[in-house]
Amino acid sequence: MKKCREFCDQFSDYLDGELSEADCRLIEEHLAECSPCALEYKSLRTAVEVCSQGISDDMPEDLRSRLKAFLKQRCSNDHL
Amino acid sequence: MFISESCWYLFHPFICASTMCAKTEQDSQAIARVIAGDFDAFEELVERYQGRIFRHLRKMVGDNQVAEDLLQETFLAAYRGLKGFAGASSFSTWLFRIATNAALMFLRKNRPESIEYDDEIRTRTDLPFFPAPIEFCSTPLDILLSDEGRRKIEEAIDDLPVLYRSVMVLRDVEGFSLEEVSKIMDSSVAAVKSRLHRARNSVRETLAAYYMEKDLASNRRITKSK
């Protein structure tokens, strides 16, 4: 019988779909009956979800212009 | 691999299969045009990836000016190496690998301690099990993703050692598969999984502690005002 800590150690792999069907089933059965682990899993999933949406890839316009000018100048003499 | 109900990643903007195929096709066409001498096609590739590469570099080196220098270096190296790009991996994986190598070279030269002490990360999962605080999970998404929430997310990720931070950004922010992350970082998939597990738990703990403290402070204010 697995302990709560052992289930929690698999949550990251579970989120990534890296576990076997049997292991997924064991986790899902455990989560249905163990509220501390369900909370642990939910908090990990929430953390990953907000990280995936929370960091912008916006780039300042002046940085775009500088990169464009740099590449135009440096690549113009290069022939692939 | 079994696709469990946990695989919300399938809906990640960069992971959706049809979007990925369309992007790969667009990249292949642009690469062929660049090799044929069309510089505008290279600018298309730059336009498509500059924001993501800059974000990755910014997270790796933690300095906007250095990240800008490395961004220029990355695209210049990509342009020069494009003819040798064999297509064994996707263009995005190849490009992120160039950027990662540039950042690691910078760090090795200028901040070698940041790489050497990479394994100094402890999370609550190293301790006996006790339940996570509830306040973080019960906070609505619009608050978690508010300006203040986003700052906390950035700080929580920035607190991680560089290799953990990079793995988490590549997987959870950029949406690369574990295999792709392992290629970009030149690590084994097992090492990537282990770092990802610890990085995610560390970020979760930082955010959970912040929202628990915020909730306590709010309750104290309410009690005082009564």
PDB file of C-alpha atoms in Angstrom:
ATOM      1  CA  MET A   1       0.000   0.000   0.000  1.00  0.00           C
ATOM      2  CA  LYS A   2       1.516   3.325  -1.083  1.00  0.00           C
ATOM      3  CA  LYS A   3       1.857   6.199   1.353  1.00  0.00           C
ATOM      4  CA  CYS A   4       0.600   9.728   0.607  1.00  0.00           C
ATOM      5  CA  ARG A   5       4.159  10.995   0.076  1.00  0.00           C
ATOM      6  CA  GLU A   6       4.771   8.382  -2.624  1.00  0.00           C
ATOM      7  CA  PHE A   7       1.643   9.470  -4.494  1.00  0.00           C
ATOM      8  CA  CYS A   8       2.662  13.130  -4.190  1.00  0.00           C
ATOM      9  CA  ASP A   9       6.073  12.335  -5.651  1.00  0.00           C
ATOM     10  CA  GLN A  10       4.318  11.115  -8.798  1.00  0.00           C
ATOM     11  CA  PHE A  11       2.089  14.161  -9.317  1.00  0.00           C
ATOM     12  CA  SER A  12       4.532  15.945 -11.620  1.00  0.00           C
ATOM     13  CA  ASP A  13       4.824  12.883 -13.880  1.00  0.00           C
ATOM     14  CA  TYR A  14       1.057  12.451 -13.675  1.00  0.00           C
ATOM     15  CA  LEU A  15       0.538  16.026 -14.897  1.00  0.00           C
ATOM     16  CA  ASP A  16       2.859  15.312 -17.812  1.00  0.00           C
ATOM     17  CA  GLY A  17       1.029  12.126 -18.786  1.00  0.00           C
ATOM     18  CA  GLU A  18       4.177  10.117 -18.087  1.00  0.00           C
ATOM     19  CA  LEU A  19       2.616   7.387 -15.944  1.00  0.00           C
ATOM     20  CA  SER A  20       1.213   4.039 -16.968  1.00  0.00           C
ATOM     21  CA  GLU A  21      -2.532   3.516 -17.082  1.00  0.00           C
ATOM     22  CA  ALA A  22      -2.318   1.403 -13.903  1.00  0.00           C
ATOM     23  CA  ASP A  23      -0.397   4.105 -12.005  1.00  0.00           C
ATOM     24  CA  CYS A  24      -2.825   6.795 -13.168  1.00  0.00           C
ATOM     25  CA  ARG A  25      -5.724   4.704 -11.926  1.00  0.00           C
ATOM     26  CA  LEU A  26      -4.050   4.245  -8.521  1.00  0.00           C
ATOM     27  CA  ILE A  27      -3.500   7.991  -8.229  1.00  0.00           C
ATOM     28  CA  GLU A  28      -7.053   8.804  -9.269  1.00  0.00           C
ATOM     29  CA  GLU A  29      -8.474   6.311  -6.757  1.00  0.00           C
ATOM     30  CA  HIS A  30      -6.258   7.759  -4.022  1.00  0.00           C
ATOM     31  CA  LEU A  31      -7.194  11.347  -4.861  1.00  0.00           C
ATOM     32  CA  ALA A  32     -10.882  10.445  -4.658  1.00  0.00           C
ATOM     33  CA  GLU A  33     -10.528   9.243  -1.074  1.00  0.00           C
ATOM     34  CA  CYS A  34      -7.689  11.372   0.386  1.00  0.00           C
ATOM     35  CA  SER A  35      -8.544  15.063   0.651  1.00  0.00           C
ATOM     36  CA  PRO A  36      -5.043  16.245   1.794  1.00  0.00           C
ATOM     37  CA  CYS A  37      -3.499  14.628  -1.301  1.00  0.00           C
ATOM     38  CA  ALA A  38      -6.297  15.991  -3.499  1.00  0.00           C
ATOM     39  CA  LEU A  39      -5.446  19.465  -2.188  1.00  0.00           C
ATOM     40  CA  GLU A  40      -1.731  18.835  -2.723  1.00  0.00           C
ATOM     41  CA  TYR A  41      -2.391  17.782  -6.313  1.00  0.00           C
ATOM     42  CA  LYS A  42      -4.742  20.693  -6.972  1.00  0.00           C
ATOM     43  CA  SER A  43      -2.193  23.203  -5.667  1.00  0.00           C
ATOM     44  CA  LEU A  44       0.569  21.747  -7.848  1.00  0.00           C
ATOM     45  CA  ARG A  45      -1.655  21.786 -10.895  1.00  0.00           C
ATOM     46  CA  THR A  46      -2.725  25.377 -10.151  1.00  0.00           C
ATOM     47  CA  ALA A  47       0.927  26.449  -9.797  1.00  0.00           C
ATOM     48  CA  VAL A  48       1.839  24.900 -13.158  1.00  0.00           C
ATOM     49  CA  GLU A  49      -1.240  26.347 -14.819  1.00  0.00           C
ATOM     50  CA  VAL A  50      -0.627  29.917 -13.623  1.00  0.00           C
ATOM     51  CA  CYS A  51       3.059  29.694 -14.577  1.00  0.00           C
ATOM     52  CA  SER A  52       2.079  28.652 -18.098  1.00  0.00           C
ATOM     53  CA  GLN A  53      -0.034  31.792 -18.448  1.00  0.00           C
ATOM     54  CA  GLY A  54       1.667  34.212 -16.096  1.00  0.00           C
ATOM     55  CA  ILE A  55       4.901  35.131 -17.857  1.00  0.00           C
ATOM     56  CA  SER A  56       4.536  37.429 -20.804  1.00  0.00           C
ATOM     57  CA  ASP A  57       6.652  37.147 -23.961  1.00  0.00           C
ATOM     58  CA  ASP A  58       6.073  40.800 -24.829  1.00  0.00           C
ATOM     59  CA  MET A  59       9.198  42.544 -26.023  1.00  0.00           C
ATOM     60  CA  PRO A  60       9.746  46.309 -25.882  1.00  0.00           C
ATOM     61  CA  GLU A  61       9.400  47.897 -29.337  1.00  0.00           C
ATOM     62  CA  ASP A  62      12.861  49.523 -29.164  1.00  0.00           C
ATOM     63  CA  LEU A  63      14.417  46.127 -28.500  1.00  0.00           C
ATOM     64  CA  ARG A  64      12.691  44.705 -31.598  1.00  0.00           C
ATOM     65  CA  SER A  65      14.018  47.584 -33.690  1.00  0.00           C
ATOM     66  CA  ARG A  66      17.560  47.158 -32.352  1.00  0.00           C
ATOM     67  CA  LEU A  67      17.511  43.419 -33.062  1.00  0.00           C
ATOM     68  CA  LYS A  68      16.215  43.994 -36.581  1.00  0.00           C
ATOM     69  CA  ALA A  69      18.869  46.625 -37.339  1.00  0.00           C
ATOM     70  CA  PHE A  70      21.633  44.465 -35.808  1.00  0.00           C
ATOM     71  CA  LEU A  71      20.706  41.415 -37.875  1.00  0.00           C
ATOM     72  CA  LYS A  72      20.287  43.401 -41.076  1.00  0.00           C
ATOM     73  CA  GLN A  73      23.760  44.868 -40.662  1.00  0.00           C
ATOM     74  CA  ARG A  74      25.537  41.677 -39.517  1.00  0.00           C
ATOM     75  CA  CYS A  75      23.827  39.247 -41.890  1.00  0.00           C
ATOM     76  CA  SER A  76      24.017  41.400 -45.033  1.00  0.00           C
ATOM     77  CA  ASN A  77      27.644  40.361 -45.645  1.00  0.00           C
ATOM     78  CA  ASP A  78      26.968  36.698 -44.964  1.00  0.00           C
ATOM     79  CA  HIS A  79      25.908  34.476 -47.825  1.00  0.00           C
ATOM     80  CA  LEU A  80      24.404  31.188 -46.723  1.00  0.00           C
TER      81      LEU A  80
ATOM     82  CA  MET B   1       2.264   6.555 -22.329  1.00  0.00           C
ATOM     83  CA  PHE B   2      -1.265   6.717 -20.987  1.00  0.00           C
ATOM     84  CA  ILE B   3      -3.167   9.954 -21.570  1.00  0.00           C
ATOM     85  CA  SER B   4      -4.896  10.521 -18.246  1.00  0.00           C
ATOM     86  CA  GLU B   5      -7.439  13.167 -17.391  1.00  0.00           C
ATOM     87  CA  SER B   6      -4.569  15.158 -15.901  1.00  0.00           C
ATOM     88  CA  CYS B   7      -3.151  16.042 -19.334  1.00  0.00           C
ATOM     89  CA  TRP B   8      -4.344  19.607 -19.518  1.00  0.00           C
ATOM     90  CA  TYR B   9      -1.117  20.228 -21.470  1.00  0.00           C
ATOM     91  CA  LEU B  10      -2.874  19.035 -24.577  1.00  0.00           C
ATOM     92  CA  PHE B  11      -4.611  22.413 -24.584  1.00  0.00           C
ATOM     93  CA  HIS B  12      -1.439  24.434 -24.078  1.00  0.00           C
ATOM     94  CA  PRO B  13      -1.186  27.059 -26.866  1.00  0.00           C
ATOM     95  CA  PHE B  14       2.145  25.693 -28.134  1.00  0.00           C
ATOM     96  CA  ILE B  15       1.261  22.029 -27.743  1.00  0.00           C
ATOM     97  CA  CYS B  16      -1.998  21.779 -29.683  1.00  0.00           C
ATOM     98  CA  ALA B  17      -1.069  19.293 -32.447  1.00  0.00           C
ATOM     99  CA  SER B  18      -2.620  21.174 -35.363  1.00  0.00           C
ATOM    100  CA  THR B  19      -1.006  24.472 -34.304  1.00  0.00           C
ATOM    101  CA  MET B  20       2.359  22.722 -33.965  1.00  0.00           C
ATOM    102  CA  CYS B  21       2.128  21.166 -37.430  1.00  0.00           C
ATOM    103  CA  ALA B  22       1.158  24.490 -39.008  1.00  0.00           C
ATOM    104  CA  LYS B  23       4.085  26.248 -37.270  1.00  0.00           C
ATOM    105  CA  THR B  24       6.562  23.544 -38.280  1.00  0.00           C
ATOM    106  CA  GLU B  25       5.388  23.791 -41.886  1.00  0.00           C
ATOM    107  CA  GLN B  26       5.650  27.592 -41.843  1.00  0.00           C
ATOM    108  CA  ASP B  27       9.157  27.318 -40.366  1.00  0.00           C
ATOM    109  CA  SER B  28      10.266  24.800 -43.010  1.00  0.00           C
ATOM    110  CA  GLN B  29       9.036  27.015 -45.827  1.00  0.00           C
ATOM    111  CA  ALA B  30      10.735  30.086 -44.335  1.00  0.00           C
ATOM    112  CA  ILE B  31      14.018  28.176 -43.838  1.00  0.00           C
ATOM    113  CA  ALA B  32      14.010  27.045 -47.491  1.00  0.00           C
ATOM    114  CA  ARG B  33      13.492  30.654 -48.598  1.00  0.00           C
ATOM    115  CA  VAL B  34      16.294  31.938 -46.337  1.00  0.00           C
ATOM    116  CA  ILE B  35      18.698  29.348 -47.749  1.00  0.00           C
ATOM    117  CA  ALA B  36      17.664  30.453 -51.237  1.00  0.00           C
ATOM    118  CA  GLY B  37      18.796  33.975 -50.309  1.00  0.00           C
ATOM    119  CA  ASP B  38      15.584  35.613 -49.100  1.00  0.00           C
ATOM    120  CA  PHE B  39      16.524  37.630 -45.991  1.00  0.00           C
ATOM    121  CA  ASP B  40      12.896  38.725 -45.456  1.00  0.00           C
ATOM    122  CA  ALA B  41      12.096  35.074 -44.675  1.00  0.00           C
ATOM    123  CA  PHE B  42      14.688  35.130 -41.897  1.00  0.00           C
ATOM    124  CA  GLU B  43      13.041  38.242 -40.489  1.00  0.00           C
ATOM    125  CA  GLU B  44       9.773  36.291 -40.434  1.00  0.00           C
ATOM    126  CA  LEU B  45      11.436  33.619 -38.292  1.00  0.00           C
ATOM    127  CA  VAL B  46      12.893  36.291 -36.006  1.00  0.00           C
ATOM    128  CA  GLU B  47       9.473  37.918 -35.672  1.00  0.00           C
ATOM    129  CA  ARG B  48       7.904  34.556 -34.806  1.00  0.00           C
ATOM    130  CA  TYR B  49      10.403  33.572 -32.094  1.00  0.00           C
ATOM    131  CA  GLN B  50      12.038  36.709 -30.697  1.00  0.00           C
ATOM    132  CA  GLY B  51       9.566  37.199 -27.827  1.00  0.00           C
ATOM    133  CA  ARG B  52       9.817  33.597 -26.633  1.00  0.00           C
ATOM    134  CA  ILE B  53      13.606  33.464 -26.964  1.00  0.00           C
ATOM    135  CA  PHE B  54      13.970  36.765 -25.119  1.00  0.00           C
ATOM    136  CA  ARG B  55      11.700  35.508 -22.322  1.00  0.00           C
ATOM    137  CA  HIS B  56      13.760  32.306 -22.024  1.00  0.00           C
ATOM    138  CA  LEU B  57      17.065  34.203 -21.968  1.00  0.00           C
ATOM    139  CA  ARG B  58      15.714  36.778 -19.506  1.00  0.00           C
ATOM    140  CA  LYS B  59      14.681  33.966 -17.171  1.00  0.00           C
ATOM    141  CA  MET B  60      18.033  32.200 -17.546  1.00  0.00           C
ATOM    142  CA  VAL B  61      20.348  35.155 -16.948  1.00  0.00           C
ATOM    143  CA  GLY B  62      18.031  37.452 -14.969  1.00  0.00           C
ATOM    144  CA  ASP B  63      19.253  40.617 -16.677  1.00  0.00           C
ATOM    145  CA  ASN B  64      17.520  42.405 -19.562  1.00  0.00           C
ATOM    146  CA  GLN B  65      20.692  43.885 -21.087  1.00  0.00           C
ATOM    147  CA  VAL B  66      22.543  40.569 -21.051  1.00  0.00           C
ATOM    148  CA  ALA B  67      19.435  38.848 -22.419  1.00  0.00           C
ATOM    149  CA  GLU B  68      19.338  41.366 -25.286  1.00  0.00           C
ATOM    150  CA  ASP B  69      22.995  40.710 -26.160  1.00  0.00           C
ATOM    151  CA  LEU B  70      22.375  36.968 -26.082  1.00  0.00           C
ATOM    152  CA  LEU B  71      19.242  37.388 -28.178  1.00  0.00           C
ATOM    153  CA  GLN B  72      21.295  39.051 -30.917  1.00  0.00           C
ATOM    154  CA  GLU B  73      23.970  36.382 -30.604  1.00  0.00           C
ATOM    155  CA  THR B  74      21.358  33.608 -30.822  1.00  0.00           C
ATOM    156  CA  PHE B  75      19.740  34.845 -34.026  1.00  0.00           C
ATOM    157  CA  LEU B  76      23.082  35.630 -35.640  1.00  0.00           C
ATOM    158  CA  ALA B  77      24.305  32.096 -34.858  1.00  0.00           C
ATOM    159  CA  ALA B  78      21.005  30.678 -36.132  1.00  0.00           C
ATOM    160  CA  TYR B  79      21.327  32.593 -39.409  1.00  0.00           C
ATOM    161  CA  ARG B  80      24.890  31.423 -39.907  1.00  0.00           C
ATOM    162  CA  GLY B  81      24.052  27.840 -38.977  1.00  0.00           C
ATOM    163  CA  LEU B  82      20.773  27.554 -40.839  1.00  0.00           C
ATOM    164  CA  LYS B  83      22.238  25.716 -43.791  1.00  0.00           C
ATOM    165  CA  GLY B  84      23.495  23.035 -41.398  1.00  0.00           C
ATOM    166  CA  PHE B  85      20.107  22.674 -39.713  1.00  0.00           C
ATOM    167  CA  ALA B  86      19.291  19.095 -40.620  1.00  0.00           C
ATOM    168  CA  GLY B  87      15.703  19.084 -39.387  1.00  0.00           C
ATOM    169  CA  ALA B  88      16.382  16.218 -36.952  1.00  0.00           C
ATOM    170  CA  SER B  89      14.493  18.287 -34.385  1.00  0.00           C
ATOM    171  CA  SER B  90      12.008  21.098 -34.903  1.00  0.00           C
ATOM    172  CA  PHE B  91      13.381  24.539 -35.722  1.00  0.00           C
ATOM    173  CA  SER B  92      12.108  25.859 -32.374  1.00  0.00           C
ATOM    174  CA  THR B  93      13.973  23.137 -30.423  1.00  0.00           C
ATOM    175  CA  TRP B  94      17.143  23.885 -32.413  1.00  0.00           C
ATOM    176  CA  LEU B  95      16.809  27.630 -31.855  1.00  0.00           C
ATOM    177  CA  PHE B  96      16.140  27.276 -28.119  1.00  0.00           C
ATOM    178  CA  ARG B  97      19.188  25.007 -27.879  1.00  0.00           C
ATOM    179  CA  ILE B  98      21.361  27.740 -29.432  1.00  0.00           C
ATOM    180  CA  ALA B  99      19.924  30.309 -26.999  1.00  0.00           C
ATOM    181  CA  THR B 100      20.382  27.982 -24.011  1.00  0.00           C
ATOM    182  CA  ASN B 101      24.001  27.256 -24.934  1.00  0.00           C
ATOM    183  CA  ALA B 102      24.696  30.983 -25.302  1.00  0.00           C
ATOM    184  CA  ALA B 103      23.181  31.658 -21.866  1.00  0.00           C
ATOM    185  CA  LEU B 104      25.041  28.751 -20.235  1.00  0.00           C
ATOM    186  CA  MET B 105      28.335  29.929 -21.746  1.00  0.00           C
ATOM    187  CA  PHE B 106      27.692  33.411 -20.376  1.00  0.00           C
ATOM    188  CA  LEU B 107      26.865  32.021 -16.921  1.00  0.00           C
ATOM    189  CA  ARG B 108      29.875  29.685 -16.841  1.00  0.00           C
ATOM    190  CA  LYS B 109      32.144  32.592 -17.668  1.00  0.00           C
ATOM    191  CA  ASN B 110      30.569  35.277 -15.499  1.00  0.00           C
ATOM    192  CA  ARG B 111      28.684  33.488 -12.708  1.00  0.00           C
ATOM    193  CA  PRO B 112      30.118  29.973 -12.470  1.00  0.00           C
ATOM    194  CA  GLU B 113      28.717  29.563  -8.942  1.00  0.00           C
ATOM    195  CA  SER B 114      25.172  29.745 -10.328  1.00  0.00           C
ATOM    196  CA  ILE B 115      25.774  26.508 -12.245  1.00  0.00           C
ATOM    197  CA  GLU B 116      28.049  24.761  -9.729  1.00  0.00           C
ATOM    198  CA  TYR B 117      25.567  24.953  -6.858  1.00  0.00           C
ATOM    199  CA  ASP B 118      22.692  23.895  -9.027  1.00  0.00           C
ATOM    200  CA  ASP B 119      21.598  21.018  -6.846  1.00  0.00           C
ATOM    201  CA  GLU B 120      20.992  23.100  -3.728  1.00  0.00           C
ATOM    202  CA  ILE B 121      17.215  22.977  -3.831  1.00  0.00           C
ATOM    203  CA  ARG B 122      14.998  21.667  -1.076  1.00  0.00           C
ATOM    204  CA  THR B 123      11.241  21.531  -1.135  1.00  0.00           C
ATOM    205  CA  ARG B 124       8.547  20.542   1.298  1.00  0.00           C
ATOM    206  CA  THR B 125       8.418  17.190  -0.478  1.00  0.00           C
ATOM    207  CA  ASP B 126      11.730  16.365   1.252  1.00  0.00           C
ATOM    208  CA  LEU B 127       9.952  16.616   4.613  1.00  0.00           C
ATOM    209  CA  PRO B 128       7.305  14.398   6.242  1.00  0.00           C
ATOM    210  CA  PHE B 129       3.936  14.779   4.534  1.00  0.00           C
ATOM    211  CA  PHE B 130       1.497  17.427   5.693  1.00  0.00           C
ATOM    212  CA  PRO B 131      -1.305  18.948   3.641  1.00  0.00           C
ATOM    213  CA  ALA B 132      -0.827  21.999   1.426  1.00  0.00           C
ATOM    214  CA  PRO B 133      -2.447  25.255   2.595  1.00  0.00           C
ATOM    215  CA  ILE B 134      -5.850  25.782   0.977  1.00  0.00           C
ATOM    216  CA  GLU B 135      -5.678  29.560   0.318  1.00  0.00           C
ATOM    217  CA  PHE B 136      -3.647  29.311  -2.915  1.00  0.00           C
ATOM    218  CA  CYS B 137      -6.047  26.864  -4.599  1.00  0.00           C
ATOM    219  CA  SER B 138      -9.107  28.803  -3.490  1.00  0.00           C
ATOM    220  CA  THR B 139      -7.813  32.095  -4.923  1.00  0.00           C
ATOM    221  CA  PRO B 140      -9.622  32.917  -8.194  1.00  0.00           C
ATOM    222  CA  LEU B 141      -7.565  32.682 -11.397  1.00  0.00           C
ATOM    223  CA  ASP B 142      -8.057  36.369 -12.248  1.00  0.00           C
ATOM    224  CA  ILE B 143      -6.343  37.302  -8.960  1.00  0.00           C
ATOM    225  CA  LEU B 144      -3.573  34.730  -9.464  1.00  0.00           C
ATOM    226  CA  LEU B 145      -2.995  36.247 -12.908  1.00  0.00           C
ATOM    227  CA  SER B 146      -3.402  39.916 -11.888  1.00  0.00           C
ATOM    228  CA  ASP B 147      -0.359  42.219 -12.181  1.00  0.00           C
ATOM    229  CA  GLU B 148       0.538  41.450  -8.564  1.00  0.00           C
ATOM    230  CA  GLY B 149      -0.061  37.725  -9.102  1.00  0.00           C
ATOM    231  CA  ARG B 150       2.161  37.706 -12.190  1.00  0.00           C
ATOM    232  CA  ARG B 151       4.936  39.458 -10.273  1.00  0.00           C
ATOM    233  CA  LYS B 152       4.781  36.745  -7.613  1.00  0.00           C
ATOM    234  CA  ILE B 153       4.920  34.034 -10.298  1.00  0.00           C
ATOM    235  CA  GLU B 154       7.997  35.677 -11.845  1.00  0.00           C
ATOM    236  CA  GLU B 155       9.657  35.973  -8.416  1.00  0.00           C
ATOM    237  CA  ALA B 156       8.877  32.366  -7.504  1.00  0.00           C
ATOM    238  CA  ILE B 157      10.476  31.148 -10.738  1.00  0.00           C
ATOM    239  CA  ASP B 158      13.425  33.554 -10.430  1.00  0.00           C
ATOM    240  CA  ASP B 159      14.173  32.141  -6.959  1.00  0.00           C
ATOM    241  CA  LEU B 160      14.965  28.733  -8.477  1.00  0.00           C
ATOM    242  CA  PRO B 161      18.526  27.736  -9.400  1.00  0.00           C
ATOM    243  CA  VAL B 162      19.141  28.365 -13.089  1.00  0.00           C
ATOM    244  CA  LEU B 163      18.885  24.802 -14.393  1.00  0.00           C
ATOM    245  CA  TYR B 164      15.622  24.169 -12.532  1.00  0.00           C
ATOM    246  CA  ARG B 165      14.263  27.518 -13.694  1.00  0.00           C
ATOM    247  CA  SER B 166      15.194  26.789 -17.304  1.00  0.00           C
ATOM    248  CA  VAL B 167      13.591  23.355 -17.295  1.00  0.00           C
ATOM    249  CA  MET B 168      10.381  24.730 -15.823  1.00  0.00           C
ATOM    250  CA  VAL B 169      10.211  27.626 -18.266  1.00  0.00           C
ATOM    251  CA  LEU B 170      10.864  25.345 -21.258  1.00  0.00           C
ATOM    252  CA  ARG B 171       8.256  22.807 -20.189  1.00  0.00           C
ATOM    253  CA  ASP B 172       5.539  24.810 -18.455  1.00  0.00           C
ATOM    254  CA  VAL B 173       5.829  28.193 -20.141  1.00  0.00           C
ATOM    255  CA  GLU B 174       7.134  27.324 -23.622  1.00  0.00           C
ATOM    256  CA  GLY B 175       5.285  24.003 -23.806  1.00  0.00           C
ATOM    257  CA  PHE B 176       8.149  21.800 -25.045  1.00  0.00           C
ATOM    258  CA  SER B 177       7.840  18.050 -24.449  1.00  0.00           C
ATOM    259  CA  LEU B 178      10.131  16.409 -21.883  1.00  0.00           C
ATOM    260  CA  GLU B 179      12.204  14.931 -24.736  1.00  0.00           C
ATOM    261  CA  GLU B 180      12.551  18.347 -26.374  1.00  0.00           C
ATOM    262  CA  VAL B 181      13.565  19.932 -23.050  1.00  0.00           C
ATOM    263  CA  SER B 182      16.191  17.215 -22.614  1.00  0.00           C
ATOM    264  CA  LYS B 183      17.595  18.012 -26.093  1.00  0.00           C
ATOM    265  CA  ILE B 184      17.592  21.756 -25.454  1.00  0.00           C
ATOM    266  CA  MET B 185      19.273  21.374 -22.043  1.00  0.00           C
ATOM    267  CA  ASP B 186      21.529  18.515 -23.156  1.00  0.00           C
ATOM    268  CA  SER B 187      20.325  16.471 -20.154  1.00  0.00           C
ATOM    269  CA  SER B 188      18.705  13.081 -19.798  1.00  0.00           C
ATOM    270  CA  VAL B 189      14.896  12.901 -19.673  1.00  0.00           C
ATOM    271  CA  ALA B 190      15.230  11.484 -16.131  1.00  0.00           C
ATOM    272  CA  ALA B 191      17.221  14.554 -15.032  1.00  0.00           C
ATOM    273  CA  VAL B 192      14.646  16.841 -16.647  1.00  0.00           C
ATOM    274  CA  LYS B 193      11.790  15.066 -14.843  1.00  0.00           C
ATOM    275  CA  SER B 194      13.578  15.242 -11.511  1.00  0.00           C
ATOM    276  CA  ARG B 195      14.353  18.967 -11.870  1.00  0.00           C
ATOM    277  CA  LEU B 196      10.843  19.694 -13.072  1.00  0.00           C
ATOM    278  CA  HIS B 197       9.308  17.887 -10.087  1.00  0.00           C
ATOM    279  CA  ARG B 198      11.410  19.905  -7.632  1.00  0.00           C
ATOM    280  CA  ALA B 199      11.014  23.203  -9.488  1.00  0.00           C
ATOM    281  CA  ARG B 200       7.224  22.896  -9.658  1.00  0.00           C
ATOM    282  CA  ASN B 201       6.990  22.000  -5.979  1.00  0.00           C
ATOM    283  CA  SER B 202       9.240  24.877  -5.002  1.00  0.00           C
ATOM    284  CA  VAL B 203       7.200  27.386  -7.036  1.00  0.00           C
ATOM    285  CA  ARG B 204       3.976  25.948  -5.633  1.00  0.00           C
ATOM    286  CA  GLU B 205       5.315  26.346  -2.076  1.00  0.00           C
ATOM    287  CA  THR B 206       6.405  29.951  -2.643  1.00  0.00           C
ATOM    288  CA  LEU B 207       3.021  30.880  -4.106  1.00  0.00           C
ATOM    289  CA  ALA B 208       1.094  28.932  -1.440  1.00  0.00           C
ATOM    290  CA  ALA B 209       3.035  30.659   1.360  1.00  0.00           C
ATOM    291  CA  TYR B 210       2.405  34.061  -0.222  1.00  0.00           C
ATOM    292  CA  TYR B 211      -1.372  33.552  -0.556  1.00  0.00           C
ATOM    293  CA  MET B 212      -1.612  32.056   2.935  1.00  0.00           C
ATOM    294  CA  GLU B 213       0.141  35.111   4.392  1.00  0.00           C
ATOM    295  CA  LYS B 214      -2.013  37.443   2.295  1.00  0.00           C
ATOM    296  CA  ASP B 215      -5.163  35.719   3.555  1.00  0.00           C
ATOM    297  CA  LEU B 216      -3.979  35.917   7.172  1.00  0.00           C
ATOM    298  CA  ALA B 217      -3.204  39.626   6.801  1.00  0.00           C
ATOM    299  CA  SER B 218      -6.636  40.228   5.313  1.00  0.00           C
ATOM    300  CA  ASN B 219      -8.311  38.325   8.194  1.00  0.00           C
ATOM    301  CA  ARG B 220      -6.312  40.346  10.727  1.00  0.00           C
ATOM    302  CA  ARG B 221      -7.536  43.577   9.114  1.00  0.00           C
ATOM    303  CA  ILE B 222     -11.152  42.382   9.223  1.00  0.00           C
ATOM    304  CA  THR B 223     -10.821  41.369  12.911  1.00  0.00           C
ATOM    305  CA  LYS B 224      -9.268  44.739  13.800  1.00  0.00           C
ATOM    306  CA  SER B 225     -12.004  46.726  12.078  1.00  0.00           C
ATOM    307  CA  LYS B 226     -14.762  44.891  14.017  1.00  0.00           C
TER     308      LYS B 226
END
